[in-house]
Short mmCIF file of C-alpha atoms (C1' of nucleotides) in Angstrom, two decimals:
data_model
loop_
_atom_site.label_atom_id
_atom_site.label_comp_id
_atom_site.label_asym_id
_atom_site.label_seq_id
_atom_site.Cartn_x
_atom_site.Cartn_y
_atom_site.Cartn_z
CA UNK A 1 32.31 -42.19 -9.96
CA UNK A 2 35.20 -40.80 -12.30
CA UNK A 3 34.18 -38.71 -14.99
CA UNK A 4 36.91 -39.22 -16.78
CA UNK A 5 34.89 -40.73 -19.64
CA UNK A 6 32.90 -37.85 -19.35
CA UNK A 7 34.56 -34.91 -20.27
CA UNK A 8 31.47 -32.34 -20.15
CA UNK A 9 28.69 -33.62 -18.06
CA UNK A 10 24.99 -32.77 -19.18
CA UNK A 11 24.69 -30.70 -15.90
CA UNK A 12 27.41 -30.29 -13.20
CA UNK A 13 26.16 -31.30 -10.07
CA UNK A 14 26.71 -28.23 -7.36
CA UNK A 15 24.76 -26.68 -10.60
CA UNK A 16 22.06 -29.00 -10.56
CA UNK A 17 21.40 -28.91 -6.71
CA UNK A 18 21.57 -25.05 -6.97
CA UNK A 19 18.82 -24.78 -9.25
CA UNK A 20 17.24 -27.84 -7.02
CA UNK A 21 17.51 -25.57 -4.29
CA UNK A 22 15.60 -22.80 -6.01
CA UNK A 23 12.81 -24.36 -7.13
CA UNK A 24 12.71 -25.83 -3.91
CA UNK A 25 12.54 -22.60 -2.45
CA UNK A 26 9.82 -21.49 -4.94
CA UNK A 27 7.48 -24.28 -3.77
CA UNK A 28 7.90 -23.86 -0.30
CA UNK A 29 7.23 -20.40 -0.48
CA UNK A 30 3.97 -21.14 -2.38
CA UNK A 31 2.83 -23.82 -0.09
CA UNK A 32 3.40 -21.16 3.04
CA UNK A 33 1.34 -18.85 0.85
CA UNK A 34 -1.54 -20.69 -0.15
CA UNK A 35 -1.70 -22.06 3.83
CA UNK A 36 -1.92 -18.21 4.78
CA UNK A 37 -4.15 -16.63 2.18
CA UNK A 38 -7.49 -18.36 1.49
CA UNK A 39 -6.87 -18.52 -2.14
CA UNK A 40 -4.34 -18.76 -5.07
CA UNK A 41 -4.25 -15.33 -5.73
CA UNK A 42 -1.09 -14.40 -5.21
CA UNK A 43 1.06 -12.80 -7.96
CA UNK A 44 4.75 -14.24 -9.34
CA UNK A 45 6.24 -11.28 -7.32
CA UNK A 46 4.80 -12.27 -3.98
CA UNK A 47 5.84 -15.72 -4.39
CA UNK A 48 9.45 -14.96 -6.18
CA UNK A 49 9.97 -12.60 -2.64
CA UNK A 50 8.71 -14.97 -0.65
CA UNK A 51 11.16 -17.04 -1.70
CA UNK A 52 13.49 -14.96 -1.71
CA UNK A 53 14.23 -15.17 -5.26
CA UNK A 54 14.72 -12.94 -8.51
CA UNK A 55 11.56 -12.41 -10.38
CA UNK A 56 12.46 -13.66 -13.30
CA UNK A 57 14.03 -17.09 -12.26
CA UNK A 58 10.68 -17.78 -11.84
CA UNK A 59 10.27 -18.77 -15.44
CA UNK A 60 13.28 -20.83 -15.97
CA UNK A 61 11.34 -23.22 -13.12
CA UNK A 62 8.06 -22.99 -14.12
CA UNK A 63 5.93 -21.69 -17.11
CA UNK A 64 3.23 -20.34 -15.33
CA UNK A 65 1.66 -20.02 -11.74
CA UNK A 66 -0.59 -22.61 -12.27
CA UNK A 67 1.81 -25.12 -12.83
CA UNK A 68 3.56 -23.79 -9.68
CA UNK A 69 0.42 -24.26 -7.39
CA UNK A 70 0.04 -27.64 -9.27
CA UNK A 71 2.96 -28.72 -8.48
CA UNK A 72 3.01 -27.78 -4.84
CA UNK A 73 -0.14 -29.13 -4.38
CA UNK A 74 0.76 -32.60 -5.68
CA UNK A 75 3.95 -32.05 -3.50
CA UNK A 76 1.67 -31.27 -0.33
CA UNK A 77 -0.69 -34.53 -0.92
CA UNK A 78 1.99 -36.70 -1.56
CA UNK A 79 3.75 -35.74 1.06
CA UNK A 80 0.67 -36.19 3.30
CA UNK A 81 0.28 -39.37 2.04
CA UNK A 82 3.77 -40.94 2.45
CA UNK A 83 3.86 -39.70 6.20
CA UNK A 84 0.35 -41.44 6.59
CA UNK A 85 1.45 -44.85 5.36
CA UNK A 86 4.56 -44.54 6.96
CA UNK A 87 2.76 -44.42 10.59
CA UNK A 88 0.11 -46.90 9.36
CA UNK A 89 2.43 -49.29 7.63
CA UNK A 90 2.04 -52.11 10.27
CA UNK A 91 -1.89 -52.16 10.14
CA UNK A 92 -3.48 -54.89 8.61
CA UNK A 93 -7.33 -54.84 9.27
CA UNK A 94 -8.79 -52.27 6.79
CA UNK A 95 -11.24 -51.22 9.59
CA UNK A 96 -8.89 -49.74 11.99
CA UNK A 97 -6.80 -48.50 8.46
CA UNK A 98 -9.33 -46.02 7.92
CA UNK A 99 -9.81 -45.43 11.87
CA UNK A 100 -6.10 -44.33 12.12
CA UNK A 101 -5.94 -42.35 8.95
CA UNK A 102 -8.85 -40.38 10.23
CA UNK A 103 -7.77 -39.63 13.67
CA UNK A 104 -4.51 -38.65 12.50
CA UNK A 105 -5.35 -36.72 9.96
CA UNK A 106 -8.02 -34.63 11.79
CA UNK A 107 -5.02 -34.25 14.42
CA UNK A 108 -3.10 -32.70 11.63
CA UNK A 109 -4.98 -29.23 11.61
CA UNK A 110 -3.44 -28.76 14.83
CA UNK A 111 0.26 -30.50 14.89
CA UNK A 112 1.08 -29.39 11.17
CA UNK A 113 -1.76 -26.59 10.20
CA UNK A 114 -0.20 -25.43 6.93
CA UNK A 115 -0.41 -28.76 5.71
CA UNK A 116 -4.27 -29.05 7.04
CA UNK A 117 -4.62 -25.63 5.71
CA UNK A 118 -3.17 -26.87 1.89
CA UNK A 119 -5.13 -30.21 2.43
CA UNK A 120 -8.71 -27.92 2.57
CA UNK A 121 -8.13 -25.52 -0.50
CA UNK A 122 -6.90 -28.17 -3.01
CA UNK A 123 -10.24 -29.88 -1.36
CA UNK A 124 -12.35 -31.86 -3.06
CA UNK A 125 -11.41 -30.92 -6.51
CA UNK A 126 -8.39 -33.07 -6.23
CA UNK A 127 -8.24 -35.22 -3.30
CA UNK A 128 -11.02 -37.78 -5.35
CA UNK A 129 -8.91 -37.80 -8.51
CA UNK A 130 -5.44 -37.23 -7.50
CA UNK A 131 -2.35 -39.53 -7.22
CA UNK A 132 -1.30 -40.02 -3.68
CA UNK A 133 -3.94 -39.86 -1.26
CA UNK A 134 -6.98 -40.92 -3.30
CA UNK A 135 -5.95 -44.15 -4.57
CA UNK A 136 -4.49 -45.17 -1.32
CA UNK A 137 -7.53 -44.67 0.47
CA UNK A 138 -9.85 -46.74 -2.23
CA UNK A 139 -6.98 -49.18 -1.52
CA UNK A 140 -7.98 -49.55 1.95
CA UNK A 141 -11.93 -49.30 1.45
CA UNK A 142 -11.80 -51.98 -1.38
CA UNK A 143 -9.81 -54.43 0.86
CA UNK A 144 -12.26 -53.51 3.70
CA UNK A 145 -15.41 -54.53 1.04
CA UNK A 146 -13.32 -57.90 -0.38
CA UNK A 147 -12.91 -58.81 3.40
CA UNK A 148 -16.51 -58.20 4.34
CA UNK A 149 -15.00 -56.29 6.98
CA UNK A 150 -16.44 -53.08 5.86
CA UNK A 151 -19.59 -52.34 3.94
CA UNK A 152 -18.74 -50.05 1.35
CA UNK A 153 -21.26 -50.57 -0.87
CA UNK A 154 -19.93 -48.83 -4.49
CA UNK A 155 -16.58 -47.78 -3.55
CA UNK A 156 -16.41 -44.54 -5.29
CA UNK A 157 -19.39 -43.24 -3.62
CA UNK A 158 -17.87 -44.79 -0.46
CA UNK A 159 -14.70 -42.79 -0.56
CA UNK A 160 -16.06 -39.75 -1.96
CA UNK A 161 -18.30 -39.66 1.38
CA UNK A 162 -15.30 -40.81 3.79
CA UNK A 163 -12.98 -38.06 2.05
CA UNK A 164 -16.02 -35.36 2.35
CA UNK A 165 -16.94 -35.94 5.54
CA UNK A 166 -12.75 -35.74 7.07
CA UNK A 167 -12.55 -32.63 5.20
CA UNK A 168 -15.58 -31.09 6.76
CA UNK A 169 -14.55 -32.17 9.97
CA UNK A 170 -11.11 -30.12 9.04
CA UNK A 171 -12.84 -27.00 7.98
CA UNK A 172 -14.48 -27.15 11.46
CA UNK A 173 -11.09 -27.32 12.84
CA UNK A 174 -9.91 -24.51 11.39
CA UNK A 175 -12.63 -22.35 11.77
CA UNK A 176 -12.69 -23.33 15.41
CA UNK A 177 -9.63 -23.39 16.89
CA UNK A 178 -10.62 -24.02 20.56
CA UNK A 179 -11.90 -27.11 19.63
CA UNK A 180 -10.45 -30.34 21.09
CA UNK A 181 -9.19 -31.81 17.31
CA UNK A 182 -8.34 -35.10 18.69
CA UNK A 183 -11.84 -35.95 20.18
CA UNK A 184 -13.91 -34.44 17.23
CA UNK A 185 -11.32 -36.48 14.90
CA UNK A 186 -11.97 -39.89 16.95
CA UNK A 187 -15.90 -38.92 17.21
CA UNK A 188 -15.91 -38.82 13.15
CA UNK A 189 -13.94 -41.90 13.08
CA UNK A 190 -16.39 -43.79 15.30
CA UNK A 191 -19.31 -42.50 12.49
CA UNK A 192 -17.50 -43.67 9.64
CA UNK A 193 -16.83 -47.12 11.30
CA UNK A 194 -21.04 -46.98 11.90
CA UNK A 195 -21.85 -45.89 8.07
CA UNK A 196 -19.68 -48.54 6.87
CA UNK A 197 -22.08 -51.02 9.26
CA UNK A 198 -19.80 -51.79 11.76
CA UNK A 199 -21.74 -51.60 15.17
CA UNK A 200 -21.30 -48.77 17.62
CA UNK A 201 -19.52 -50.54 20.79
CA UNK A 202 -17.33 -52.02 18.61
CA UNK A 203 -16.73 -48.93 16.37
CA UNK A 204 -15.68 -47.24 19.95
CA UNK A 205 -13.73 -49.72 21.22
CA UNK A 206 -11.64 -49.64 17.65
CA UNK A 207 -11.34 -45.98 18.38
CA UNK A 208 -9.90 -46.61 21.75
CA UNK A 209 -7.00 -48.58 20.92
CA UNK A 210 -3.81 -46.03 20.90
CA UNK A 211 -2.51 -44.49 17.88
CA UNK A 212 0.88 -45.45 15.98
CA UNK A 213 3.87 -42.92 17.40
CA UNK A 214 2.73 -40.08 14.68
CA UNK A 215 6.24 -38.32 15.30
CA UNK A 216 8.29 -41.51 13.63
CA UNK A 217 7.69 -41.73 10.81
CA UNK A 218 9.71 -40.48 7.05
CA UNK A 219 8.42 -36.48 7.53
CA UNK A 220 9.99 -34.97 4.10
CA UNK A 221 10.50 -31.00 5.27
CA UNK A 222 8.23 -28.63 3.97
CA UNK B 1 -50.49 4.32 -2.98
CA UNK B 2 -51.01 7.71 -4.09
CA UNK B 3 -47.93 10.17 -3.96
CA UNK B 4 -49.80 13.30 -4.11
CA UNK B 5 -48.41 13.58 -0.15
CA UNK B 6 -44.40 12.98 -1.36
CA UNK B 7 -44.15 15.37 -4.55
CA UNK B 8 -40.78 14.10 -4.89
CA UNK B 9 -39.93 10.14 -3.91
CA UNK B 10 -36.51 9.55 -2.78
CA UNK B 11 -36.77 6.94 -5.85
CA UNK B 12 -38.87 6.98 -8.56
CA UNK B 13 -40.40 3.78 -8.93
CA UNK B 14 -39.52 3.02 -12.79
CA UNK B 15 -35.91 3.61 -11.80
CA UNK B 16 -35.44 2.09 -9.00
CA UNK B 17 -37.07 -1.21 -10.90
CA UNK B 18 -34.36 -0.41 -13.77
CA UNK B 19 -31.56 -0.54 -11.10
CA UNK B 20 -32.58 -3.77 -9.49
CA UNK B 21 -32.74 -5.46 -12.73
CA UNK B 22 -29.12 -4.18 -13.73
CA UNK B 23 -28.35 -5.70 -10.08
CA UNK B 24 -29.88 -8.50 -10.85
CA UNK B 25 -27.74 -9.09 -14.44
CA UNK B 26 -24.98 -8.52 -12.49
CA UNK B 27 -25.54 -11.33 -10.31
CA UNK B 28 -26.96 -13.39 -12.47
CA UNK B 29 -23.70 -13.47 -14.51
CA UNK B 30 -21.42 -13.70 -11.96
CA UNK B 31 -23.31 -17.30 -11.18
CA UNK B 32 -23.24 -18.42 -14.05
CA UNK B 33 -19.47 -17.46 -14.61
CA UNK B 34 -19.10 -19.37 -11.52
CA UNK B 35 -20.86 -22.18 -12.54
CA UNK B 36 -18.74 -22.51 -15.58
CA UNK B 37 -15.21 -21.82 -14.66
CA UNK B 38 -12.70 -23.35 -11.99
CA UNK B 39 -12.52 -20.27 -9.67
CA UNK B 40 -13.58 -16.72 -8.91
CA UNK B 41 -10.78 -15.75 -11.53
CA UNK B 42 -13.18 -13.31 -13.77
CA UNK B 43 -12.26 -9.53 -14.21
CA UNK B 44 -15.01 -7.22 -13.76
CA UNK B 45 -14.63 -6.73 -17.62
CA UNK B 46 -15.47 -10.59 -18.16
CA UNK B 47 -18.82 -9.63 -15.54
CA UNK B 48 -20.49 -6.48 -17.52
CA UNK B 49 -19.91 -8.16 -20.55
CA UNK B 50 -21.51 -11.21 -19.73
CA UNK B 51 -24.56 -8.97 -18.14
CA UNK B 52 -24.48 -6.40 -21.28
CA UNK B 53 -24.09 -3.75 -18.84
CA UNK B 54 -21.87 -1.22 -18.99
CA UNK B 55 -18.45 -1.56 -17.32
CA UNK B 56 -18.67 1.38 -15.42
CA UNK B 57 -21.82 0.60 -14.20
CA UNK B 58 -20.55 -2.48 -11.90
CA UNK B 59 -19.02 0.75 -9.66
CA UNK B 60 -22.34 1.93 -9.08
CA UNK B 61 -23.98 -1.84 -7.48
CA UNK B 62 -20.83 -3.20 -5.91
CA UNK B 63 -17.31 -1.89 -4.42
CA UNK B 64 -15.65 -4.77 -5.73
CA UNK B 65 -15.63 -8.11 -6.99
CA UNK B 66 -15.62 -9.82 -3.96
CA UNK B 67 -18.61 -8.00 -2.68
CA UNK B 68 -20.08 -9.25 -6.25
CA UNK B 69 -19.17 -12.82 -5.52
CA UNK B 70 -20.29 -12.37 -1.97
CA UNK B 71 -23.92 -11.72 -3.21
CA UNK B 72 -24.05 -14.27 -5.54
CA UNK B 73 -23.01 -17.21 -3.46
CA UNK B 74 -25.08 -16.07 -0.53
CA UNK B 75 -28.07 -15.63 -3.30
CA UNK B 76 -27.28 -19.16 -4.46
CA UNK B 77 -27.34 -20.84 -0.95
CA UNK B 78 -30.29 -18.95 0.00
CA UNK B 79 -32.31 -20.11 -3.36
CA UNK B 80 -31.41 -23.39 -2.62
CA UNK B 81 -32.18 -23.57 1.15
CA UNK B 82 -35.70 -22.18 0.49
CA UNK B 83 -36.29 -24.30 -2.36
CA UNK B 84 -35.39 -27.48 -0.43
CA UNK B 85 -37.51 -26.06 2.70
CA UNK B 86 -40.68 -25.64 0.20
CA UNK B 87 -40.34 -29.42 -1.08
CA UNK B 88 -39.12 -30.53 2.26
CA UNK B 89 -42.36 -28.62 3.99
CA UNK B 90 -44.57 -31.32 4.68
CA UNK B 91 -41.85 -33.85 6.78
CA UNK B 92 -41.66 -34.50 10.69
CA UNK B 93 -39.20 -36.93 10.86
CA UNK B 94 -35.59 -35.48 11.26
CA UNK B 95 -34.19 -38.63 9.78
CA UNK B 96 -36.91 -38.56 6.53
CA UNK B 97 -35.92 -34.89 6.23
CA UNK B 98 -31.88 -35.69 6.36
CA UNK B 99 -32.62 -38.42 4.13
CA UNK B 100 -34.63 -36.41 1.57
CA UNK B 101 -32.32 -33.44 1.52
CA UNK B 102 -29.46 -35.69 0.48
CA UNK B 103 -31.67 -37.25 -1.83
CA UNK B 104 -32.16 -34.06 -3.35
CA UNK B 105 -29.67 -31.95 -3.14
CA UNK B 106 -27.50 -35.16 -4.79
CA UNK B 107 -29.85 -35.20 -7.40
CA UNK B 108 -29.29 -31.26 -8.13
CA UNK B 109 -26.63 -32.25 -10.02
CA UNK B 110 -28.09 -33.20 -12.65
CA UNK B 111 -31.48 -31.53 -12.52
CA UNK B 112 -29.50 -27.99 -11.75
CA UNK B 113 -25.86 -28.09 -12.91
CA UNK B 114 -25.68 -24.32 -12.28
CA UNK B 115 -26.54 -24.41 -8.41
CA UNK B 116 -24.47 -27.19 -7.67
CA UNK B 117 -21.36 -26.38 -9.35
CA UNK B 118 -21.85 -23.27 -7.09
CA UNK B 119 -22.73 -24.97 -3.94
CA UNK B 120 -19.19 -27.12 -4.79
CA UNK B 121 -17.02 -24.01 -5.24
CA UNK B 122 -18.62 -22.13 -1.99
CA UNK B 123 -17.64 -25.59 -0.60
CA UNK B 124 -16.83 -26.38 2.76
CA UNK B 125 -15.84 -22.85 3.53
CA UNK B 126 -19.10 -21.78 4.10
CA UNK B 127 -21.67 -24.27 4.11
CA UNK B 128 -20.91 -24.73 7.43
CA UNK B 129 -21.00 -21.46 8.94
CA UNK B 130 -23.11 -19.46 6.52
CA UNK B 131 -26.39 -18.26 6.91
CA UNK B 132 -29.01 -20.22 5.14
CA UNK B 133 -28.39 -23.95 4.50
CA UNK B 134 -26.24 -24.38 7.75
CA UNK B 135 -28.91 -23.67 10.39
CA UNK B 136 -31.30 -25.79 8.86
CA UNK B 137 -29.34 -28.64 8.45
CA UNK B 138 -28.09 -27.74 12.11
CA UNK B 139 -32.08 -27.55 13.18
CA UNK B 140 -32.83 -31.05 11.68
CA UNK B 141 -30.00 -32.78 13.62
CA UNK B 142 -30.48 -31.34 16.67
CA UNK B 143 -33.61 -32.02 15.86
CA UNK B 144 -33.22 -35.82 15.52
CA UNK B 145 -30.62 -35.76 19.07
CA UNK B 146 -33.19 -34.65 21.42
CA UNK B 147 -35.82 -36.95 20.19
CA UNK B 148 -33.91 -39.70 19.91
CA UNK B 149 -34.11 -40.65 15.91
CA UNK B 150 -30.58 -40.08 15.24
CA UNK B 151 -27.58 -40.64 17.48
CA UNK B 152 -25.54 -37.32 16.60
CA UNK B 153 -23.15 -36.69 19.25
CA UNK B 154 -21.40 -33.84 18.84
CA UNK B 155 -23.96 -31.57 16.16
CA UNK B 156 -21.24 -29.57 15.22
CA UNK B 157 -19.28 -32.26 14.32
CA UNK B 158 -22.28 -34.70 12.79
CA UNK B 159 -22.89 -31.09 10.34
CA UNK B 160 -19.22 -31.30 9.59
CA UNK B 161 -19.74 -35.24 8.81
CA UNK B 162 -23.06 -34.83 6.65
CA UNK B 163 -22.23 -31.24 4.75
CA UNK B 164 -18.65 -32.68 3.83
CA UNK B 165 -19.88 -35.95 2.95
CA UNK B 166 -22.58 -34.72 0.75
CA UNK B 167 -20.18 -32.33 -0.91
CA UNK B 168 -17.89 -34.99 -1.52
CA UNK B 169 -20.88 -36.83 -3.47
CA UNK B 170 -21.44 -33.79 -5.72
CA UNK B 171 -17.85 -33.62 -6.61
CA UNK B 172 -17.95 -37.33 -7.65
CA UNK B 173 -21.40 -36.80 -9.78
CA UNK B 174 -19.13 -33.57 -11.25
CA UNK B 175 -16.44 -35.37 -12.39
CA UNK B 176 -18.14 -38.65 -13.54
CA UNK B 177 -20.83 -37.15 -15.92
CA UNK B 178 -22.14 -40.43 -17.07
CA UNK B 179 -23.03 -41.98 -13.25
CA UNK B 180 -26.54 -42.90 -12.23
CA UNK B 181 -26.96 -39.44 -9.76
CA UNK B 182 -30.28 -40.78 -8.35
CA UNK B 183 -28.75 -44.44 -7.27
CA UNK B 184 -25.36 -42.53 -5.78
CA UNK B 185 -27.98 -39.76 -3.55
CA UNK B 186 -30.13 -42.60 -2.24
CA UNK B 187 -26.96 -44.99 -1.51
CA UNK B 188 -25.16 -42.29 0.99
CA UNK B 189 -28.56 -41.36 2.61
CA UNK B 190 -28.60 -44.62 3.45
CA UNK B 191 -25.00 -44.38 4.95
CA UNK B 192 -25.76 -41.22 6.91
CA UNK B 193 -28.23 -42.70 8.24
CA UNK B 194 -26.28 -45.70 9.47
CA UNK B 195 -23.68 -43.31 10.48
CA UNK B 196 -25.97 -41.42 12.82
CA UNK B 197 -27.49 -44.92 14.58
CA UNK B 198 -30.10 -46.32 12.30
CA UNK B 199 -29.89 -50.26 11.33
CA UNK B 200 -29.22 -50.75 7.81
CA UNK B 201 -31.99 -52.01 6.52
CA UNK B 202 -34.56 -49.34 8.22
CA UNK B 203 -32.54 -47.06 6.75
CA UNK B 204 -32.69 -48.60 3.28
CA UNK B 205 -36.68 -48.33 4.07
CA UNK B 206 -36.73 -45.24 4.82
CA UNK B 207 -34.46 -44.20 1.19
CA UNK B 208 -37.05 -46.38 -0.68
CA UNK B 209 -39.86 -43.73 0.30
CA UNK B 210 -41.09 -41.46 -2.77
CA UNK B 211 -39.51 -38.46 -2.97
CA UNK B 212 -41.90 -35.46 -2.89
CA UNK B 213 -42.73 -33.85 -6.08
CA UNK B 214 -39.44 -31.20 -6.84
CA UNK B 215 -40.61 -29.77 -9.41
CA UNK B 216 -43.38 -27.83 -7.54
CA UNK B 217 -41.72 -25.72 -4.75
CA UNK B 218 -41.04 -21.75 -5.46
CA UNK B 219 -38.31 -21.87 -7.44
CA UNK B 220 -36.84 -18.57 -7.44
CA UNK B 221 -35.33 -17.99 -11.54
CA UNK B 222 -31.49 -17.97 -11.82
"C1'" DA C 1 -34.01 18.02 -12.64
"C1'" DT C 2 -32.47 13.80 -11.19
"C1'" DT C 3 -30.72 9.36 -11.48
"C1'" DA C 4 -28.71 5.35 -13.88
"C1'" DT C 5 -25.96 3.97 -17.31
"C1'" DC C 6 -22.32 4.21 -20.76
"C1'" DT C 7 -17.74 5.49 -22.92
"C1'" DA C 8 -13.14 6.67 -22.50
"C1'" DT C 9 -9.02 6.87 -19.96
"C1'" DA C 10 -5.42 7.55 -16.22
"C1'" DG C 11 -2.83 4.99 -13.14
"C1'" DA C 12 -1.59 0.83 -11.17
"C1'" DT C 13 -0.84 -3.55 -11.52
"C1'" DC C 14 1.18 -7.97 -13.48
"C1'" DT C 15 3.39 -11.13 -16.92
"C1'" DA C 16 7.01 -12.45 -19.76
"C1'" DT C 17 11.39 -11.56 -21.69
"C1'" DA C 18 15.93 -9.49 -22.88
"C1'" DG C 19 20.32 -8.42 -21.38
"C1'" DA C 20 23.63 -8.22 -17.50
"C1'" DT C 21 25.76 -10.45 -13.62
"C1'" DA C 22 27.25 -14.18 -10.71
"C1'" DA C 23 28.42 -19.02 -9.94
"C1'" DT C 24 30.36 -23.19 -11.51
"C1'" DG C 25 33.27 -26.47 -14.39
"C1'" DC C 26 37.32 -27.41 -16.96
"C1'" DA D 1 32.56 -21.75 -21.40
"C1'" DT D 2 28.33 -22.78 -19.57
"C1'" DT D 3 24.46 -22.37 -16.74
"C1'" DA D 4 21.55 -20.16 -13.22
"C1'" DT D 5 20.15 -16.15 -11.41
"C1'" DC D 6 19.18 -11.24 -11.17
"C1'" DT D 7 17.74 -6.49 -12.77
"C1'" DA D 8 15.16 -3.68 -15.67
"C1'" DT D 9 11.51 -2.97 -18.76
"C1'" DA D 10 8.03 -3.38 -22.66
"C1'" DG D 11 3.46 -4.62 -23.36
"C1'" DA D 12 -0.74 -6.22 -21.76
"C1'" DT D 13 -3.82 -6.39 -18.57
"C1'" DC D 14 -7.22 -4.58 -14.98
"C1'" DT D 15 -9.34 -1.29 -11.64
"C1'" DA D 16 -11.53 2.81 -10.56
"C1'" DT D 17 -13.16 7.19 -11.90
"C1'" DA D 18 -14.50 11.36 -14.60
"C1'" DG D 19 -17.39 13.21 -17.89
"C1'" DA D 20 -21.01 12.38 -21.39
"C1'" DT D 21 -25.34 10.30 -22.61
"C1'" DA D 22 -29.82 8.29 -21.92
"C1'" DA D 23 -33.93 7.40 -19.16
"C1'" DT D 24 -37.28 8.92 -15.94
"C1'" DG D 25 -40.15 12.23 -13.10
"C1'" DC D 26 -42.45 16.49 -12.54
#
DNA sequence: ATTATCTATAGATCTATAGATAATGC
DNA sequence: ATTATCTATAGATCTATAGATAATGC
């Protein structure tokens, strides 16, 4: 890697990761506020302290909050979702799929809540529509359907009631915080399993089996 | 009702009627304000205006905008709770009630845009624990536990399950404008009602049943 | 005379930018 | 020399209140 050819890079690099490490820092901040507050109202000041960062540097990141909380939204979901499929990437039966991603993720409000926390405000407004999460899960319930191994009936509606009823269950998590997370999150798994007609012994005995080492897996800081 | 005993009533009648109905612009706007934007991101300007009420005049009904939102979302739930309890009046069964109230409140989406774009932004936060819609939905399941009709476990958890699911379905019918709102309702009855222990097709049965007429319960205006 | 509402405004934000400073590259 | 960051500030909000006006009651 000489750059000898290139006499004037477009951006040096220690320059590049510093302003990397900024925005960074900016996103972070805002995905520790929005896990604290219950809503995006927090001003450019709060987050630009937060982050320990000069007000106006702010705008050479980002143009305006919303694209701030957009963007460390997306980061939060994706994020969710890579971790997920990186602990579930050896499944193959689309029943125990969603099993797993429901027991872990219920899990989450209490092993990582400001993720949990960021996972129930961006809510249902995104998690249908959104890259990362969303299209992973239809993933799963259409191979389920295909397989006859689930019975989804319309797939849409199918995930939209899956994804409704694991953030309810993580509401109740949060605003109960005595609450044993890991046997509400298997209970809900064991319902799903029934709704999508898979019989209740055998929905349980699914639900038994241990989960995946959650702590292995690719977890990107933040 | 003569007031020849209280020569001077701690309210006159015509202006204490004046002041509710000022209240009751004031509400009414901030719904439909609500209904229309994202978020509770409306200055109190954006409120008085939308009432034709005076700005200072907000000062004199509410402390502050969240005590404004407070009333309208709690108004909101508690329209819709009674309305669903007058159509709902006539049922028994816990698992024809669950059944009709997701047929229904599904199908709000269309008949009522306004309510359930509000019901979706209150969300999860406190359709669980708020007064109102919670209990009863609580009452009907632990309704259907002790007698047997639905398999529950956990109530707590089962509201979690149903609420979230259901609110998941309204999102979907939000976002896809053009879907059938009617075949979407009856199709995650019938899941529910697989999910709590019923065999498929009794629940399918039981989500062919008329609904009972909608249109004629109190339906309080706004 | 009393109460509710309206108009106007002071004071406190908050956003967006301009200009200065610090870090990096050559 | 270039780029990122920081400090300071102008201008645009927005909230909350004070004082004036209108409606009601007696």
């Amino acid at each position: 890697m000489t750059d000898a050819l290139d006499p004037q890079p477009a951006r040096p690099h220690r320059a590049l990761r510093r302003k990397t490490r900024t925005r960074t820092a900016l996103i972070e901040a805002a995905q520790r506020l929005l896990a604290e507050r219950n809503r995006a109202d927090m001003s450019v000041k709060e987050v630009t302290e937060a982050a320990d960062v000069g007000f106006g540097t702010f705008y050479g990141h980002f143009t305006s909050k919303e694209e701030l909380f957009e963007a460390a939204m997306s980061l939060t979901l994706e994020q969710h979702s890579v971790w997920l499929e990186s602990v579930m990437g050896g499944l193959q039966d689309p029943a125990e799929m969603l099993a797993v991603g429901v027991r872990l993720t219920g899990r989450l409000q209490r092993s990582r809540p400001q993720v949990a926390r960021i996972l129930l405000q961006v809510g249902l407004q995104r998690l249908l529509s959104s890259v990362g999460l969303a299209p992973r899960a239809r993933r799963v319930l259409r191979m389920g359907m295909v397989t006859g191994r689930l019975r989804t009936g319309d797939v849409d509606v199918a995930l939209a009631a899956a994804g409704g009823a694991l953030l309810g269950l993580m509401q109740l998590l949060d605003a109960e915080p005595h609450m044993d997370a890991g046997r509400a999150a298997d209970q809900l798994a064991v319902k799903l399993l029934c709704m999508f007609g898979m019989p209740y012994e055998e929905a349980e005995a699914l639900v038994a089996h241990p989960l995946p080492a959650a702590g292995r897996g690719v977890v990107p800081r933040a």
